[in-house]
XYZ file of C-alpha atoms in Angstrom:
761
model
C 92.771 86.094 105.982
C 89.968 84.010 108.103
C 90.472 80.453 109.094
C 89.097 77.545 107.664
C 87.164 74.933 109.474
C 84.517 75.131 112.075
C 82.208 76.709 109.570
C 84.798 79.726 108.623
C 85.204 80.407 105.004
C 88.506 79.395 103.378
C 91.064 80.475 100.478
C 90.408 77.732 98.255
C 92.829 78.619 95.574
C 94.499 75.282 95.366
C 92.816 72.170 94.415
C 92.057 70.311 97.625
C 93.985 72.693 100.211
C 92.867 75.297 101.962
C 94.619 78.016 103.951
C 94.599 78.512 107.819
C 95.106 81.470 110.043
C 95.942 80.910 113.570
C 96.635 83.385 116.615
C 99.398 82.258 118.850
C 100.067 82.488 122.440
C 103.041 81.723 124.653
C 105.606 82.391 122.454
C 108.437 84.503 124.014
C 111.060 84.333 121.430
C 112.325 83.049 117.780
C 113.175 79.672 118.982
C 109.182 79.102 120.302
C 108.232 79.968 116.462
C 110.632 77.483 115.062
C 109.476 74.814 117.361
C 105.656 75.522 116.478
C 106.622 75.584 112.758
C 108.656 72.489 112.979
C 105.727 70.774 115.012
C 102.744 71.413 112.455
C 105.151 70.799 109.479
C 105.193 67.496 110.475
C 101.512 66.723 109.878
C 100.837 65.224 106.682
C 100.389 67.543 103.855
C 100.812 70.423 106.016
C 103.026 73.537 105.449
C 103.154 76.219 108.038
C 104.819 79.684 108.462
C 105.036 81.077 112.165
C 105.770 84.522 112.500
C 107.181 85.271 116.103
C 106.482 89.168 115.462
C 102.689 88.884 114.428
C 102.141 85.979 116.684
C 100.419 84.046 113.790
C 100.811 80.820 111.975
C 99.827 80.778 108.395
C 98.976 77.240 107.488
C 98.194 75.373 104.329
C 96.919 72.193 104.639
C 94.766 69.433 102.682
C 91.063 70.381 102.756
C 90.253 67.323 105.062
C 92.479 68.850 107.837
C 90.473 69.741 110.881
C 91.731 73.001 112.522
C 91.111 71.499 115.972
C 93.823 69.065 114.727
C 96.131 71.913 114.256
C 95.377 73.484 117.261
C 95.872 70.495 119.399
C 99.625 70.173 117.468
C 100.447 73.570 118.929
C 98.879 73.077 122.490
C 101.113 69.672 122.325
C 103.943 71.842 121.774
C 103.391 73.719 124.915
C 101.518 76.912 123.382
C 98.291 78.187 122.749
C 96.534 78.347 119.472
C 92.875 79.675 118.496
C 91.052 80.591 115.667
C 91.221 84.488 114.948
C 87.810 85.742 116.297
C 86.041 88.328 114.046
C 87.173 92.217 115.172
C 84.258 93.816 117.104
C 82.202 96.596 115.724
C 84.093 99.994 116.612
C 82.369 101.795 118.704
C 80.288 98.820 120.378
C 80.270 98.157 123.824
C 82.882 94.889 123.624
C 85.359 97.414 121.574
C 85.186 99.842 124.235
C 85.476 96.977 127.161
C 88.539 96.179 125.175
C 90.047 99.537 124.954
C 89.655 100.043 128.416
C 91.278 96.670 129.628
C 93.283 96.249 132.669
C 96.737 97.561 132.985
C 99.337 95.847 130.992
C 100.654 93.133 133.094
C 104.180 93.376 131.616
C 104.243 96.729 132.515
C 102.903 95.883 136.148
C 105.742 93.604 136.296
C 108.286 95.565 135.022
C 107.317 98.444 137.364
C 107.371 96.497 140.623
C 110.551 94.496 139.822
C 112.246 97.804 139.089
C 111.432 99.332 142.467
C 112.532 96.324 144.120
C 116.096 95.837 142.288
C 117.354 99.338 142.495
C 118.098 99.092 146.341
C 119.605 95.637 145.864
C 121.897 96.819 143.008
C 122.855 99.845 144.778
C 123.517 97.960 148.239
C 125.714 95.515 146.238
C 127.553 97.930 144.210
C 128.192 100.834 146.693
C 130.181 99.848 149.984
C 128.928 103.567 151.248
C 125.519 102.253 151.511
C 126.296 98.419 153.056
C 125.227 98.535 156.905
C 125.877 95.174 159.000
C 123.692 92.419 157.751
C 122.527 94.366 154.674
C 122.761 91.225 152.645
C 119.658 90.032 154.290
C 117.755 93.082 153.106
C 119.261 92.445 149.703
C 118.014 89.036 149.852
C 114.514 89.543 151.027
C 114.131 92.335 148.115
C 115.662 90.015 145.499
C 113.502 86.842 146.067
C 110.355 88.368 144.566
C 112.190 89.745 141.495
C 114.396 86.022 140.710
C 110.690 84.069 141.639
C 107.821 86.010 140.355
C 109.430 88.851 138.404
C 111.371 86.079 136.621
C 108.654 83.512 136.638
C 107.295 84.096 132.446
C 110.985 83.027 131.912
C 110.937 79.924 134.490
C 107.756 78.704 133.337
C 108.168 78.974 129.722
C 111.559 77.422 130.219
C 109.907 74.409 132.273
C 107.037 74.258 129.685
C 109.494 73.824 126.885
C 111.795 71.405 129.113
C 108.778 68.864 129.466
C 108.591 68.588 125.458
C 112.375 68.239 125.078
C 112.944 71.832 123.965
C 115.327 74.687 125.021
C 114.456 78.391 124.126
C 115.756 82.197 124.940
C 113.668 81.685 128.083
C 115.598 78.170 129.193
C 118.983 80.629 129.201
C 117.435 83.380 131.079
C 115.679 81.141 133.802
C 118.939 78.928 134.070
C 120.828 82.139 134.439
C 118.492 83.703 137.088
C 118.371 80.594 138.871
C 121.911 79.769 139.103
C 122.966 83.579 140.398
C 120.157 83.269 142.757
C 120.896 79.462 143.866
C 124.633 80.511 144.596
C 123.995 83.558 146.353
C 121.346 81.528 148.601
C 124.328 79.008 148.960
C 126.699 81.809 149.995
C 124.438 83.369 152.513
C 123.466 80.213 154.342
C 126.625 78.049 153.986
C 129.181 80.309 152.797
C 131.500 83.129 154.114
C 128.936 85.918 153.180
C 126.251 84.603 155.517
C 129.235 84.198 158.191
C 130.896 87.188 157.862
C 128.297 89.337 156.188
C 130.363 90.190 153.832
C 129.797 90.711 149.886
C 132.062 91.129 147.194
C 130.905 93.545 144.207
C 131.033 91.062 141.057
C 134.285 91.787 139.225
C 134.120 93.891 135.877
C 137.202 92.357 134.534
C 139.366 89.337 134.924
C 141.385 89.844 137.982
C 139.331 91.753 140.269
C 138.065 88.987 142.171
C 137.202 88.166 145.653
C 140.733 88.573 147.113
C 141.082 87.481 150.638
C 137.814 85.887 150.764
C 136.116 82.580 150.289
C 134.725 81.892 146.975
C 131.275 80.917 148.683
C 131.077 84.430 149.918
C 130.660 85.826 146.734
C 127.138 87.060 146.052
C 125.109 87.652 142.801
C 121.885 88.875 143.914
C 122.201 92.046 141.862
C 123.044 89.812 138.571
C 119.610 88.061 139.292
C 117.354 90.681 139.836
C 119.191 93.490 137.168
C 119.158 91.012 134.218
C 115.351 90.144 135.205
C 114.339 93.819 134.771
C 116.828 94.514 132.082
C 115.252 91.686 130.162
C 111.872 92.543 131.029
C 112.452 96.155 130.076
C 113.371 94.943 126.824
C 110.249 92.824 126.146
C 108.351 95.649 127.204
C 109.790 98.148 124.806
C 110.017 95.333 122.315
C 106.426 94.818 122.602
C 105.394 98.471 122.492
C 107.750 99.044 119.186
C 105.918 95.781 117.558
C 102.680 97.420 118.583
C 103.611 100.544 116.813
C 104.927 98.760 113.920
C 101.699 97.166 113.264
C 99.832 100.762 113.799
C 99.650 101.235 109.830
C 97.436 98.272 109.390
C 95.149 98.538 112.225
C 94.510 102.349 111.076
C 93.523 101.042 107.624
C 91.065 98.526 108.810
C 89.627 101.340 111.266
C 88.971 103.606 108.167
C 85.344 102.192 107.684
C 82.779 104.098 109.524
C 80.854 102.551 112.030
C 77.215 103.522 110.488
C 75.608 104.627 107.334
C 72.546 106.330 106.045
C 70.808 103.789 104.319
C 67.897 104.942 102.141
C 65.034 101.969 102.462
C 61.575 102.913 100.880
C 62.192 106.554 100.341
C 63.123 106.799 104.111
C 66.396 107.658 105.378
C 67.632 105.772 108.358
C 71.301 105.234 110.324
C 72.050 101.573 110.227
C 75.568 99.736 111.166
C 77.728 99.470 108.282
C 77.802 95.709 109.520
C 74.649 95.359 108.431
C 74.972 96.175 104.763
C 74.163 93.950 102.204
C 75.221 94.239 98.286
C 72.253 95.679 96.657
C 71.435 98.396 99.492
C 71.271 102.013 98.816
C 73.298 104.798 101.220
C 73.403 108.474 101.458
C 76.578 109.953 101.707
C 76.779 113.491 102.720
C 79.701 116.071 102.073
C 82.547 115.167 105.086
C 81.214 111.615 105.322
C 83.074 108.882 104.613
C 81.572 106.295 102.116
C 80.661 103.049 104.069
C 81.390 100.470 101.546
C 82.323 99.744 98.185
C 79.503 101.076 95.849
C 78.388 102.554 92.356
C 77.137 105.981 92.514
C 73.312 106.289 91.635
C 72.780 109.939 91.949
C 74.607 113.084 92.447
C 78.116 114.090 91.667
C 80.881 114.961 93.984
C 84.692 114.993 94.684
C 86.129 111.953 96.590
C 89.182 112.202 98.390
C 91.006 108.755 97.970
C 94.308 109.555 99.959
C 93.746 106.351 102.290
C 93.899 104.566 99.112
C 95.823 105.949 96.895
C 98.304 108.072 99.270
C 97.306 111.273 97.110
C 95.608 114.225 98.177
C 93.788 115.827 95.149
C 90.180 114.568 95.146
C 88.802 112.870 92.298
C 85.772 113.670 90.509
C 82.918 111.122 90.653
C 79.576 110.893 88.861
C 76.535 108.507 88.202
C 78.115 105.349 87.125
C 81.592 105.749 88.911
C 82.729 103.134 91.100
C 83.422 104.512 94.746
C 85.730 102.605 97.643
C 84.379 102.403 101.107
C 86.361 104.542 103.757
C 87.243 107.146 101.324
C 85.915 110.795 102.023
C 82.773 112.478 100.385
C 84.290 116.224 99.855
C 81.791 117.486 97.102
C 78.073 117.163 97.083
C 75.596 114.610 98.266
C 75.902 111.143 96.842
C 73.578 108.383 96.531
C 75.491 105.104 96.146
C 74.162 101.248 95.802
C 76.451 98.953 97.675
C 78.220 96.253 95.529
C 81.051 94.667 98.375
C 80.539 94.400 101.913
C 82.905 92.998 104.436
C 85.731 91.016 103.260
C 84.728 91.871 99.651
C 85.826 95.368 99.889
C 88.528 97.175 98.253
C 89.691 98.028 101.655
C 89.347 94.263 103.011
C 91.720 93.110 100.210
C 94.523 95.853 100.632
C 94.295 94.522 104.858
C 94.769 90.999 103.450
C 97.505 91.872 101.107
C 99.410 93.477 103.717
C 98.807 90.836 106.206
C 99.984 88.257 103.702
C 103.274 89.967 103.267
C 103.786 90.627 107.118
C 103.097 86.774 107.641
C 105.676 85.563 104.946
C 109.503 84.947 105.182
C 112.266 86.009 103.176
C 115.031 83.405 102.262
C 117.239 85.464 104.405
C 115.111 84.878 107.442
C 114.868 81.231 106.831
C 118.661 81.129 107.161
C 118.130 82.794 110.771
C 115.869 80.643 111.602
C 117.785 77.645 110.975
C 120.265 79.113 113.215
C 118.333 79.840 115.931
C 116.757 76.616 116.182
C 120.254 75.383 117.052
C 121.343 78.412 119.126
C 119.854 77.374 122.760
C 121.507 74.144 123.137
C 124.739 75.443 121.658
C 125.105 78.220 124.200
C 124.411 76.077 126.829
C 126.993 73.795 125.680
C 129.212 77.015 125.637
C 128.547 78.209 128.896
C 129.587 74.512 130.346
C 132.596 74.949 128.521
C 133.237 78.221 130.019
C 132.857 76.773 133.513
C 134.762 73.753 133.043
C 137.452 75.849 131.084
C 137.992 78.361 133.716
C 138.127 75.666 136.684
C 140.842 73.632 134.505
C 143.019 76.784 133.871
C 143.177 77.450 137.694
C 140.645 80.363 137.435
C 138.282 80.898 140.869
C 135.095 79.462 141.173
C 133.650 82.921 140.820
C 135.282 83.723 137.846
C 134.156 80.213 136.026
C 130.266 80.799 137.393
C 130.515 84.483 136.103
C 131.599 83.433 133.071
C 129.335 80.874 132.452
C 126.339 82.990 133.942
C 127.221 85.730 131.098
C 127.615 83.335 128.438
C 123.966 82.093 129.211
C 122.639 85.601 129.276
C 124.285 87.248 126.806
C 123.278 85.338 124.196
C 120.209 86.558 121.840
C 118.501 84.651 119.364
C 115.258 86.870 119.841
C 117.368 89.605 117.719
C 117.531 87.051 114.842
C 113.691 86.235 114.929
C 112.252 89.809 115.025
C 114.736 90.832 112.197
C 112.826 90.200 109.408
C 109.037 90.373 110.428
C 109.374 93.962 112.481
C 111.051 95.490 109.135
C 108.192 93.689 107.140
C 105.632 95.087 109.607
C 106.926 98.443 109.459
C 107.807 98.547 105.589
C 104.305 97.127 104.651
C 102.447 98.970 106.692
C 103.853 102.666 105.266
C 103.518 101.179 102.356
C 99.737 100.663 102.941
C 99.713 104.321 103.672
C 101.312 105.467 100.536
C 99.078 103.270 98.305
C 101.778 100.497 97.713
C 100.877 96.828 98.668
C 103.682 94.558 98.729
C 102.651 90.884 98.245
C 105.437 89.023 100.293
C 108.647 89.318 101.444
C 110.424 87.371 98.377
C 109.252 90.285 96.242
C 111.941 92.557 98.346
C 114.766 90.444 97.543
C 113.847 90.604 93.640
C 113.579 94.531 93.602
C 117.264 94.448 94.541
C 118.486 93.026 91.473
C 115.737 94.445 89.017
C 117.467 95.941 86.053
C 114.845 96.380 83.303
C 111.198 97.789 83.863
C 109.080 97.012 81.077
C 105.891 99.089 81.101
C 102.581 98.498 79.449
C 101.589 101.680 77.444
C 97.674 102.158 78.090
C 96.597 102.745 81.399
C 100.081 102.216 82.681
C 102.279 105.356 80.896
C 99.093 106.970 79.263
C 95.638 107.789 81.054
C 93.732 104.607 79.339
C 90.894 107.197 79.115
C 90.562 107.206 75.186
C 88.474 109.223 73.145
C 87.334 109.194 69.597
C 89.506 111.377 67.473
C 88.062 110.441 64.001
C 85.705 108.349 62.213
C 86.198 107.641 58.692
C 83.563 105.584 56.743
C 83.234 103.359 53.559
C 81.244 104.934 50.497
C 77.368 104.114 51.549
C 77.739 103.755 54.847
C 75.904 106.460 57.170
C 78.412 107.593 59.964
C 75.632 107.206 62.786
C 75.296 103.803 61.694
C 78.675 102.848 61.921
C 79.144 104.154 65.427
C 76.077 102.534 66.796
C 76.986 98.967 65.368
C 80.505 99.051 66.679
C 79.140 100.371 69.913
C 76.896 97.686 70.238
C 79.451 95.318 69.539
C 82.055 96.750 71.739
C 79.685 97.238 74.748
C 80.518 93.716 76.336
C 84.293 94.612 76.571
C 86.252 96.082 79.174
C 89.075 97.658 77.176
C 89.728 101.507 77.251
C 89.141 101.755 73.322
C 85.615 100.104 73.597
C 84.680 102.142 76.615
C 85.408 105.047 74.238
C 83.930 103.985 71.323
C 80.566 103.452 73.254
C 80.926 106.829 75.130
C 80.948 108.016 71.602
C 77.683 106.633 70.339
C 75.796 108.948 72.765
C 72.428 107.042 71.623
C 71.458 104.278 73.759
C 73.411 101.089 72.864
C 71.735 98.235 70.578
C 71.668 94.892 71.863
C 74.299 92.687 70.672
C 74.208 88.401 70.641
C 77.082 86.247 70.379
C 80.183 88.571 71.997
C 83.276 87.124 72.163
C 86.613 88.966 73.032
C 89.765 88.119 70.910
C 92.665 89.260 73.324
C 94.933 91.649 71.938
C 92.993 92.068 68.357
C 89.498 92.849 68.704
C 86.186 91.672 69.407
C 82.940 89.832 67.363
C 79.220 89.769 67.992
C 75.875 89.804 66.237
C 74.403 93.170 65.929
C 70.753 93.503 64.563
C 71.405 90.435 62.572
C 74.759 91.142 61.061
C 78.213 89.239 62.391
C 80.338 92.275 63.029
C 84.348 92.226 63.680
C 85.936 95.035 65.074
C 89.758 95.239 65.816
C 93.063 95.694 64.066
C 92.754 95.434 60.111
C 95.394 92.806 59.905
C 93.303 90.669 62.240
C 90.033 91.502 60.189
C 91.884 90.391 56.928
C 93.677 87.269 57.807
C 91.007 85.683 60.109
C 87.664 87.033 58.490
C 89.108 87.521 55.059
C 87.291 90.978 54.621
C 87.761 93.093 51.534
C 89.102 96.660 52.329
C 87.820 99.416 50.178
C 90.114 101.653 48.429
C 91.272 104.840 50.406
C 90.461 103.010 53.810
C 93.798 101.451 54.225
C 95.605 104.613 53.851
C 93.602 106.546 56.524
C 94.241 103.515 58.724
C 97.963 104.497 57.931
C 97.640 107.854 58.190
C 95.751 107.585 62.005
C 98.547 105.299 63.244
C 101.305 107.439 61.920
C 99.802 110.370 63.936
C 99.632 108.141 67.280
C 96.058 107.060 67.230
C 94.782 103.815 66.975
C 92.613 102.768 63.970
C 89.698 99.834 64.809
C 88.530 98.539 61.946
C 85.023 97.472 61.494
C 83.236 94.974 59.159
C 80.514 93.225 58.362
C 79.433 91.197 55.363
C 82.518 90.315 54.409
C 83.553 94.183 54.069
C 85.374 96.791 56.237
C 82.618 99.462 56.500
C 84.607 101.957 58.313
C 87.376 103.160 60.755
C 87.474 104.871 64.088
C 90.379 106.327 65.483
C 90.829 106.534 69.027
C 93.728 108.017 71.002
C 94.960 108.734 74.889
C 97.319 110.951 76.744
C 100.231 110.509 78.790
C 99.585 110.451 82.360
C 100.777 113.565 84.623
C 104.066 112.665 85.828
C 105.154 110.035 83.629
C 108.380 111.609 82.147
C 109.173 111.816 86.243
C 108.929 108.363 86.561
C 110.912 107.256 83.919
C 113.666 109.535 85.349
C 113.314 107.841 88.510
C 113.406 104.584 87.095
C 116.779 105.477 85.163
C 117.860 106.966 88.542
C 117.385 103.645 90.277
C 119.278 101.707 87.478
C 116.486 100.615 85.711
C 116.421 100.421 82.057
C 112.531 101.218 80.764
C 110.858 99.166 77.801
C 107.439 100.328 76.183
C 105.424 97.396 75.698
C 102.170 97.645 73.601
C 99.812 95.783 71.635
C 99.047 99.157 70.195
C 100.644 99.981 66.382
C 104.022 101.523 66.422
C 103.201 105.218 65.458
C 101.294 105.515 68.931
C 103.830 103.329 70.793
C 106.709 105.763 69.427
C 104.781 109.022 69.926
C 104.063 108.028 73.484
C 107.854 106.771 74.143
C 109.263 109.912 72.736
C 106.775 111.994 74.948
C 108.045 110.293 78.423
C 111.859 109.741 77.235
C 111.717 105.793 76.660
C 114.123 104.577 73.933
C 113.180 100.711 73.663
C 109.548 100.012 72.286
C 107.871 96.787 71.538
C 104.831 97.905 69.591
C 101.977 95.560 67.981
C 102.077 92.755 70.233
C 99.536 90.185 71.345
C 99.218 89.167 75.317
C 101.247 86.339 74.086
C 103.630 88.600 72.706
C 103.885 90.733 75.836
C 105.014 87.213 77.972
C 107.508 86.356 75.015
C 109.349 89.620 75.117
C 109.747 89.197 78.812
C 110.941 85.987 78.753
C 113.314 87.183 75.470
C 114.711 90.165 78.120
C 115.451 87.170 80.990
C 117.010 85.147 78.146
C 119.308 88.330 77.485
C 120.073 88.213 81.080
C 117.908 90.728 82.344
C 115.991 91.006 85.888
C 112.888 91.968 84.741
C 110.158 94.235 86.294
C 106.984 94.396 84.366
C 104.047 97.017 84.999
C 100.695 96.577 83.672
C 97.050 96.917 84.508
C 95.076 94.821 82.207
C 93.787 91.035 81.738
C 96.363 90.998 78.329
C 98.930 91.932 80.957
C 98.476 88.986 83.465
C 100.892 86.514 81.875
C 103.675 88.715 81.330
C 103.196 89.886 85.109
C 103.062 86.451 86.125
C 106.509 85.720 84.375
C 108.492 88.469 85.235
C 110.864 88.586 87.947
C 108.786 91.485 89.261
C 105.417 91.965 88.489
C 103.665 95.200 89.559
C 100.284 95.998 88.954
C 98.423 99.296 88.646
C 95.545 99.266 91.396
C 93.279 101.027 88.965
C 93.406 97.652 86.520
C 91.759 94.170 86.681
C 91.723 91.901 88.929
C 93.641 89.585 86.896
C 96.298 91.222 86.732
C 96.393 92.368 90.327
C 96.112 88.942 91.262
C 99.394 88.280 89.258
C 101.529 90.810 90.534
C 103.954 90.732 93.205
C 103.514 94.873 94.088
C 100.304 96.750 93.536
C 100.344 100.413 93.123
C 96.827 101.506 93.991
C 96.900 104.760 92.378
C 97.424 105.262 88.824
C 100.588 107.396 89.242
C 103.611 105.973 87.739
C 106.023 107.742 89.849
C 104.411 105.682 92.688
C 106.175 102.590 90.968
C 109.633 103.986 91.636
C 108.332 104.774 95.048
C 107.402 101.302 95.586
C 110.873 99.823 94.389
C 112.440 102.475 96.623
C 110.579 101.307 99.557
C 110.846 97.392 98.877
C 114.745 98.220 98.568
C 114.704 100.431 101.826
C 112.860 97.559 103.600
C 115.416 94.689 102.342
C 118.071 96.737 103.429
C 116.726 97.200 106.861
C 116.298 93.185 107.132
C 119.814 92.950 106.289
C 120.881 95.374 108.421
C 119.073 94.018 111.277
C 120.560 90.533 110.457
C 123.784 91.570 110.378
C 123.478 92.995 113.714
C 121.951 89.888 115.226
C 124.603 87.649 113.817
C 127.707 90.144 114.677
C 126.345 90.642 117.950
C 126.391 87.112 119.189
C 129.768 86.351 117.270
C 131.111 89.055 119.090
C 129.760 88.596 122.497
C 129.845 84.939 123.090
C 133.767 84.763 122.847
C 134.042 87.985 125.332
C 131.262 86.444 127.816
C 133.426 83.026 127.879
C 136.296 84.991 128.661
C 135.384 86.465 131.778
C 135.441 89.950 130.158
C 131.664 90.738 130.509
C 129.785 91.072 133.643
C 126.532 89.220 133.678
C 124.887 92.404 134.674
C 126.135 94.018 131.640
C 125.640 90.775 129.733
C 121.685 90.946 130.254
C 121.360 94.520 129.341
C 123.184 93.949 126.139
C 120.988 91.037 125.378
C 117.935 93.277 125.982
C 119.092 96.196 123.834
C 119.981 93.901 120.991
C 116.355 93.090 120.498
C 115.615 96.721 121.049
C 117.804 97.979 118.652
C 116.482 95.404 115.613
C 112.958 96.532 116.505
C 113.785 100.379 116.703
C 115.880 100.154 113.385
C 113.405 99.135 111.778
C 110.750 101.575 113.005
C 112.761 104.076 110.937
C 111.139 102.802 108.142
C 107.887 104.676 109.207
C 109.795 107.947 108.006
C 110.136 106.748 104.517
C 108.549 109.141 102.101
C 107.447 109.042 98.470
C 108.553 111.386 95.964
C 104.758 112.168 94.945
C 103.640 115.262 96.268
């Protein structure tokens, strides 16, 4: 999503409000994200959500709010913010320069500090290596680590302190400074400097500095090793987070850099970024389609795997819609561009994935509240440990060691990373499988869903209908009837209408005053006649038409056989009946079995007649059928199921499903459906395969399970580690390593979602 203001287009979804996205810099832990979020939310009318893992802020603000004011608020909190820059075209010099950027500063800092730290730890921990005055060499090696190596933590701690805040960096900085400062005191003013003695830090209580002055205890290895451990943890965390967003980046990079544009009969290669709607492009076999469009010449097969996750190519011909970044694997195509840039299907997928990754689940909000007060509490506990040890008669080094370990062991970073990293990986993996999750709240709903309501046409069945029979009243010509009904239905998007128009073959006559009556039929003026097409009951009740003898019986027979009977009337009388039917999708029965294995009871819901509905239900194995309902009836059915105590998932693809999708606890849209259905849904399955819906629920549940596992570990780790550190049972060295590893564990646990496999071959 692009930022609003300063000339950038906004998302005007709510009257008088707009969405702004900001790139953030300077965040080092979850507490930083919470601080920025609180500052932004204090602005008048502003609602902000800050994601530590993606380093982005999503802000909903009044339309008059200037982006500069939002950026200033972030900067006042001690961090950086900017409007996301448009990506440089792939293959450009700017893009290449970015790829060949200077070495990662975090990597360089980690390598150099590690080289300096290894001899310090070896000298401090291995008596055989300790030569006369070795401690001064250790100090010379440790000083750059404690100052330059830990500088990012010191700088962040100072910045936050100036704003009256404390973060994870505060704990690290205070711990490192305390260990290094104590060592300096011991060297210059204590027994360590006088006698050249160093007492290796006790691993457990009781292994103290027996026989030596407390001031002779050095902690240089603690100051250096903790810095290295935490830098290593940040480095691994950054690499893992980078991997977790790889799926989305791969999605965005699928679009080719240039295209063959046909202008005045001449083909020329031009950058895709310069394409406009209405341009005509040539796509040869093996090339990627440069942007969304409609086929104007040629037939071919198109590999939609990047969009749907399915490897079987789809045949396309003149008039068919094609999607940018899909691969032409057959013949030469001439395509008229209909969507470019942010208006393409690929861009829409990317926006949905980014929106999901930026949001927060309720479980994460609890973690945010904890981490917001966590650092001050830990500092207080460290003081309690220090004073407590001194009060009970412990040595100074025991008290100091317990306090430093308490400072270092705490890890709110793991709490902050628990949800966003799992979302990054889960939603990214979903995009590869053709599953788009709208937000983290969706994941929580999938856990409790027990009923799945399925629209019939286009969801369980192919939705590609064909005319099975045409019955006309006495004195009516069959060709004339088809021509009139095709003209009336030409303005409708419904599959039945498309089947009737296709069956007419001849050029469609013009029609005036077209009106669609959702769920029941259409009306139009064709060749001077007011024509009504739709359900017989609607024609009789609303238009008071008469039904010739025999036609009503034919309608009953047609519906009993599973077809949909469309009555056609003009001049107050039904002139004929067109029977239309479609077929069950491949894999629909397997999908129903998968739903049952997930604990979901399937319900077939359709505006079609009972005969057609029950025929489809019997074929796929659905027991409960609700047929002959209007869009309002679909909504009422969903609400009735909810009133019975069920948690309902609704799967649909049409405009008439939008209300039911929005009302359901979990709305799932088939990607081949209308924009209204997709906008009203929580999950979008890009392919038309119903089995992928089951995969979507499995993926959502797996992602939620990973989030809960991460949060449990993060909470349990701190609850268990803090008392151990306060009791002096934990070496600060090990505390630093454990703190770094806790964040790494959370991120790598989330990365397991990349191995999720759908059941669709």
